[in-house]
Short mmCIF file of the N, C-alpha and C atoms (twelve columns), coordinates in Angstrom:
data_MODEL
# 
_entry.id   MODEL 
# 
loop_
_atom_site.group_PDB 
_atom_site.id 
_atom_site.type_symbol 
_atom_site.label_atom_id 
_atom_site.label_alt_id 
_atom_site.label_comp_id 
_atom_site.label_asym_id 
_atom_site.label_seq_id 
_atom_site.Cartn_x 
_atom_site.Cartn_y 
_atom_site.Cartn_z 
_atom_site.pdbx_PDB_model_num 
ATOM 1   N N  . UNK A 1  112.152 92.995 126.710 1 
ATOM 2   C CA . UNK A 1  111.361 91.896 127.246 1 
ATOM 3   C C  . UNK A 1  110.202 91.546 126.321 1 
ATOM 4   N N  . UNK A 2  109.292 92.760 125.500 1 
ATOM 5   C CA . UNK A 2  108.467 92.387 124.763 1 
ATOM 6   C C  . UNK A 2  108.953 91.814 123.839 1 
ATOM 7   N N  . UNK A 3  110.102 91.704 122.811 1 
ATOM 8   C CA . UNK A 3  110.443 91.199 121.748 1 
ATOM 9   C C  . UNK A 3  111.093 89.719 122.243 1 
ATOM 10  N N  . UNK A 4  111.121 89.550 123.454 1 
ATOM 11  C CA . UNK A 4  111.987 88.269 123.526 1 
ATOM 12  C C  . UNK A 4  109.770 87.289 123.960 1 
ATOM 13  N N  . UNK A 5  109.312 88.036 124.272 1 
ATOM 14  C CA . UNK A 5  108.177 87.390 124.315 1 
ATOM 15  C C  . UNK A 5  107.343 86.849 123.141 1 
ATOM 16  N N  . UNK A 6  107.628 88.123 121.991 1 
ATOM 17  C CA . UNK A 6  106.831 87.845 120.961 1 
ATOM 18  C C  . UNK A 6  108.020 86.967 119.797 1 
ATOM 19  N N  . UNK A 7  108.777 86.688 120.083 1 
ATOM 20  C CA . UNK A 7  109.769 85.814 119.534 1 
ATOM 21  C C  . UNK A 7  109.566 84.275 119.766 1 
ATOM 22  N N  . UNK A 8  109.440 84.355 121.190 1 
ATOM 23  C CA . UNK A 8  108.963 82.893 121.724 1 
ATOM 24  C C  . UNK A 8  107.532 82.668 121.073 1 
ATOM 25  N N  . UNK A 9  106.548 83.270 121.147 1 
ATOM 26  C CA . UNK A 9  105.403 82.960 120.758 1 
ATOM 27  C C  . UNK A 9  105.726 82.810 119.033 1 
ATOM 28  N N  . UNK A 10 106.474 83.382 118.108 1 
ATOM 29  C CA . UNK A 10 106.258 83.036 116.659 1 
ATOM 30  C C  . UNK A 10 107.012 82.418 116.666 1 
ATOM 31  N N  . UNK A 11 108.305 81.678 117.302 1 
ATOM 32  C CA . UNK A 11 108.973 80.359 117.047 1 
ATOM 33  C C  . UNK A 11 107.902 78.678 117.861 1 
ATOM 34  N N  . UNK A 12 106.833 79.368 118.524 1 
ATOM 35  C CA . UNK A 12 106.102 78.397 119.460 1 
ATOM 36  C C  . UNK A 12 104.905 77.995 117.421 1 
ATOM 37  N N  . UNK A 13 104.655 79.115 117.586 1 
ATOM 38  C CA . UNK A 13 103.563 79.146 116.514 1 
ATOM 39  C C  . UNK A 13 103.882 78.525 114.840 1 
ATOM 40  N N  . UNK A 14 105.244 78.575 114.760 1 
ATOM 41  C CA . UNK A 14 105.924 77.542 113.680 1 
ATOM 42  C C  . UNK A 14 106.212 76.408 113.935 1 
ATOM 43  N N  . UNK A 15 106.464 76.513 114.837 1 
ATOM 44  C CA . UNK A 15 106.539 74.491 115.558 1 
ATOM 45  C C  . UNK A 15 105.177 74.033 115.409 1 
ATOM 46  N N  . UNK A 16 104.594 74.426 115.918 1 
ATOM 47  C CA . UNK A 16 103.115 73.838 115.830 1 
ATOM 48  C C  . UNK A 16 102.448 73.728 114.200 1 
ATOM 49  N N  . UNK A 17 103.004 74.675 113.387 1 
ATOM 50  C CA . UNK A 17 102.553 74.696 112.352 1 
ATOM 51  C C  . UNK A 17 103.323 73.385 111.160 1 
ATOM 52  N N  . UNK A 18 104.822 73.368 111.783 1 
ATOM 53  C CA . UNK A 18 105.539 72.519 111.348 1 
ATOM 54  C C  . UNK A 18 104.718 71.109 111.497 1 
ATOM 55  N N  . UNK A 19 104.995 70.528 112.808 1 
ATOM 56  C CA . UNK A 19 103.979 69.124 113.139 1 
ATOM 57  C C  . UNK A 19 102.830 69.521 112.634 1 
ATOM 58  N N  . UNK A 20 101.862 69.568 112.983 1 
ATOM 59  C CA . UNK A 20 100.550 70.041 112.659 1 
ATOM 60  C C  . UNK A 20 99.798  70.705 111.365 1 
ATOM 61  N N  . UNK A 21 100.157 70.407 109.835 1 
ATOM 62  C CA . UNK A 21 100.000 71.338 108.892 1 
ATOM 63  C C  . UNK A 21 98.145  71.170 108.511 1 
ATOM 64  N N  . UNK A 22 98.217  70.181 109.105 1 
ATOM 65  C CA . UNK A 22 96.560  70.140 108.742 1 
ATOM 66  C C  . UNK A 22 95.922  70.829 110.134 1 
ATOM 67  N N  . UNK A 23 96.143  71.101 111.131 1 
ATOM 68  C CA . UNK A 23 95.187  72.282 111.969 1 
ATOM 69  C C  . UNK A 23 95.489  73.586 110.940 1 
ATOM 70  N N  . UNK A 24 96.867  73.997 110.572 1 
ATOM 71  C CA . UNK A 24 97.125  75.365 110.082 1 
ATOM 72  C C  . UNK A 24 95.702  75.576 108.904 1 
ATOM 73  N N  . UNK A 25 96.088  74.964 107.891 1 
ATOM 74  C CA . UNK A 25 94.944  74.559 106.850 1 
ATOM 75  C C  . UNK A 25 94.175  74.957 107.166 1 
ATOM 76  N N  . UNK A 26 92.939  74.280 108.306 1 
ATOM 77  C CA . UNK A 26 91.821  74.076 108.898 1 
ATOM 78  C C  . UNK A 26 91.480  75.739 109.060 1 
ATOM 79  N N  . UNK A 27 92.690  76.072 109.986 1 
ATOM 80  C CA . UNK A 27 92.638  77.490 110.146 1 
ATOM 81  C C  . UNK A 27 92.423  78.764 108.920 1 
ATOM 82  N N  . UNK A 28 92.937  78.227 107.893 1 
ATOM 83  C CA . UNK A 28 92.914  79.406 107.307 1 
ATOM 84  C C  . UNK A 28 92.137  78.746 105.915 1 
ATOM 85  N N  . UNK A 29 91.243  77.766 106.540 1 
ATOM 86  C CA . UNK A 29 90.303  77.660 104.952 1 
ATOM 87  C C  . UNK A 29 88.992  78.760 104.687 1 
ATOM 88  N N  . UNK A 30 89.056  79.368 106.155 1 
ATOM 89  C CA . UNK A 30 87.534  80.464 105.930 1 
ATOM 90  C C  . UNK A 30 87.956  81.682 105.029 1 
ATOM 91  N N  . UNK A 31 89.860  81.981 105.158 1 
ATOM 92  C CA . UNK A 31 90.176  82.846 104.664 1 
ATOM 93  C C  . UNK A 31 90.290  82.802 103.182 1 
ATOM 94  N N  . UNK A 32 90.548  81.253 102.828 1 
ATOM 95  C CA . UNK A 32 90.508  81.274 101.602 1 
ATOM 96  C C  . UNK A 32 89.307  81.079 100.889 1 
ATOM 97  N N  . UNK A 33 88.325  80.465 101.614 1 
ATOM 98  C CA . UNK A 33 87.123  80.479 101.205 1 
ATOM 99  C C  . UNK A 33 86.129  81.785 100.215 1 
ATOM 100 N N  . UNK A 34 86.562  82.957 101.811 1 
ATOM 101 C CA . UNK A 34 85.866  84.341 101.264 1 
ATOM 102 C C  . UNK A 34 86.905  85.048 100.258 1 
ATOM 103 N N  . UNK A 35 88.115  84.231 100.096 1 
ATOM 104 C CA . UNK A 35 88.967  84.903 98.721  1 
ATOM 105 C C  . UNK A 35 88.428  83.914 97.713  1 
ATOM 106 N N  . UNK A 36 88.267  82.723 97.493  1 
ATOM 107 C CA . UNK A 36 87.361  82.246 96.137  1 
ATOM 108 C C  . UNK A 36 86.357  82.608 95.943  1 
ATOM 109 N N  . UNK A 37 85.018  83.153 96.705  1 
ATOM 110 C CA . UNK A 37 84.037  83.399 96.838  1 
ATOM 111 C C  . UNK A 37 83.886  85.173 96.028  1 
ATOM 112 N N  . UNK A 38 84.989  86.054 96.523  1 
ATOM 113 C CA . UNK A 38 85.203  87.120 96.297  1 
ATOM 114 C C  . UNK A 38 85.459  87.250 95.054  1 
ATOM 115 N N  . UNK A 39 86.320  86.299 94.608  1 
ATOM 116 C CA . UNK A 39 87.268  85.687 93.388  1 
ATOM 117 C C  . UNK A 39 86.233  86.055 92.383  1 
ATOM 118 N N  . UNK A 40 85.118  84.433 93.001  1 
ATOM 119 C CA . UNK A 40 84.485  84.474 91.489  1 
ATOM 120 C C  . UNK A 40 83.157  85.623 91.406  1 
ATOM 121 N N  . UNK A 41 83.027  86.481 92.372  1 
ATOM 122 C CA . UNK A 41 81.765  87.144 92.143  1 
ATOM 123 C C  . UNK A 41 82.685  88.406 91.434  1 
ATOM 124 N N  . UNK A 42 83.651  88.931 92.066  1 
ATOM 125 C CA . UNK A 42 84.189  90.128 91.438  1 
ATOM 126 C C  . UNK A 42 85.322  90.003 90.743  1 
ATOM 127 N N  . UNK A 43 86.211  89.019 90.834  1 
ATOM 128 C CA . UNK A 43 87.390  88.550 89.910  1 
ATOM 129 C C  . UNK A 43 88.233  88.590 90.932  1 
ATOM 130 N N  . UNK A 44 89.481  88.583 89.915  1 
ATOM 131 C CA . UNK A 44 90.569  88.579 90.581  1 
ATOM 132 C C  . UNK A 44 91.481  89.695 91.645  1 
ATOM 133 N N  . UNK A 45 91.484  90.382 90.708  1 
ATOM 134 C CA . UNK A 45 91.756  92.010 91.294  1 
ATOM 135 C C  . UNK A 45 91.137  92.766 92.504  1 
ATOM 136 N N  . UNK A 46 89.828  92.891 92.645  1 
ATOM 137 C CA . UNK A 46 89.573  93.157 93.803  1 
ATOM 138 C C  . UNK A 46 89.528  91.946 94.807  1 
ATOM 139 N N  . UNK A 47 89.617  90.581 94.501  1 
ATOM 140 C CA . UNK A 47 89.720  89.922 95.802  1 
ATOM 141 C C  . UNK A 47 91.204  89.663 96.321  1 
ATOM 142 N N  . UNK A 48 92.239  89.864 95.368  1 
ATOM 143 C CA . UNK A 48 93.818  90.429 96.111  1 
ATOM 144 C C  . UNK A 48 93.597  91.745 97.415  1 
ATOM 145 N N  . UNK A 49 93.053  93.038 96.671  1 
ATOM 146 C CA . UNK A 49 92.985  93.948 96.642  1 
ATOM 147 C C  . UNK A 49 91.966  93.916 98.148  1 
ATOM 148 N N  . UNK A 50 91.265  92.873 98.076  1 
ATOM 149 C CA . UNK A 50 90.514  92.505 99.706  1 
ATOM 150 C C  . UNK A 50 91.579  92.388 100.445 1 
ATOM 151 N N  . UNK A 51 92.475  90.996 100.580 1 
ATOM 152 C CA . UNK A 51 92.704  90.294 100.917 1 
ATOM 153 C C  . UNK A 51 94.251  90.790 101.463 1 
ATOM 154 N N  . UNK A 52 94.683  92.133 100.497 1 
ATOM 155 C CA . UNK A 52 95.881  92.863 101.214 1 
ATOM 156 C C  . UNK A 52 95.325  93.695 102.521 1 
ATOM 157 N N  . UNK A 53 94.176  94.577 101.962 1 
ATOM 158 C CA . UNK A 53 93.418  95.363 103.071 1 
ATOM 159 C C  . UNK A 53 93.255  94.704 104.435 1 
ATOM 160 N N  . UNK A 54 92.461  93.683 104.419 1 
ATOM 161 C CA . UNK A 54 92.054  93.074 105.682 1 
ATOM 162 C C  . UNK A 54 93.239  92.607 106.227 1 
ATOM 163 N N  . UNK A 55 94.685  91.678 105.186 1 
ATOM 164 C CA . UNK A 55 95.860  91.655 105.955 1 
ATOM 165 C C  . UNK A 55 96.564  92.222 106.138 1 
ATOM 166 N N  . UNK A 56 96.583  93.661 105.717 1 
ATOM 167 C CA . UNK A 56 97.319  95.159 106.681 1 
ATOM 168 C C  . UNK A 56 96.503  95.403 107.847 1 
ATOM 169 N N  . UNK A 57 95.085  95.504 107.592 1 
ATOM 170 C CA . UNK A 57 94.310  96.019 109.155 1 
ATOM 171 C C  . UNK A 57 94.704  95.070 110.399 1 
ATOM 172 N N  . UNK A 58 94.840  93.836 110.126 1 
ATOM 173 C CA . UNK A 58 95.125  92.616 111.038 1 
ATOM 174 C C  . UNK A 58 96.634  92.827 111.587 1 
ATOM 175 N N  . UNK A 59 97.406  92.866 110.567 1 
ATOM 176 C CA . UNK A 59 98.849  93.225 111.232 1 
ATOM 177 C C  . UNK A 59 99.118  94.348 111.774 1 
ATOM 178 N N  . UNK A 60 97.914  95.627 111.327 1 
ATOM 179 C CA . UNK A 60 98.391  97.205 111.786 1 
ATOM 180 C C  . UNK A 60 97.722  97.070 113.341 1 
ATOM 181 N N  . UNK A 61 96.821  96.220 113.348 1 
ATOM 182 C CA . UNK A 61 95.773  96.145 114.746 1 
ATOM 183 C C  . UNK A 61 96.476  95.120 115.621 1 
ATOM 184 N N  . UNK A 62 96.776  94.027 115.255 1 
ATOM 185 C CA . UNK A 62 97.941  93.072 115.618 1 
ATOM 186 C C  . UNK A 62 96.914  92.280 116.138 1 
ATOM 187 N N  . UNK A 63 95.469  92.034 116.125 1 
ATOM 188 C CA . UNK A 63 94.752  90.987 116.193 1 
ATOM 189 C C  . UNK A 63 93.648  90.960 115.147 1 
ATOM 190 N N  . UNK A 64 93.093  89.806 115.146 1 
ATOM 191 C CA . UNK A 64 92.332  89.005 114.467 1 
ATOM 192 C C  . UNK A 64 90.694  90.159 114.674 1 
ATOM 193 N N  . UNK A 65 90.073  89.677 115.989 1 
ATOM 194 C CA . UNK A 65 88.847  90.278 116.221 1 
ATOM 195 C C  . UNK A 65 89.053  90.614 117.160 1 
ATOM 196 N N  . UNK A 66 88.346  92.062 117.539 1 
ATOM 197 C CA . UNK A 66 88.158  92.958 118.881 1 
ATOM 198 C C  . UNK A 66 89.101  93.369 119.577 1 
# 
């Protein structure tokens, strides 16, 4: 039952992303923001090296905040 739930929700969440590519954007310009920002103060390497970390903790935690 959980996998037929979380199935519906990531085929709900590509539709929306499909129509809609400028909310997605919107959404994820803070993320890219603090990766240019990271970019140019420390380079390249550690702002990958951010940017895997925080997106393993997010997928290992399975949310965003709290």
């Amino acid at each position: 039952m959980a996998k037929d739930i979380d199935r519906v929700r990531a085929r709900s969440a590509l539709e929306s992303v499909k129509e809609q590519p400028v909310i997605a954007a919107i959404a994820a310009l803070p993320v890219v923001a603090v990766f240019g920002v990271v970019w140019w103060l420390l380079g390249f390497f550690p702002a990958l090296l951010l940017l895997l970390v925080v997106g393993g903790v997010v997928v290992w935690r399975g949310k965003l905040l709290g």
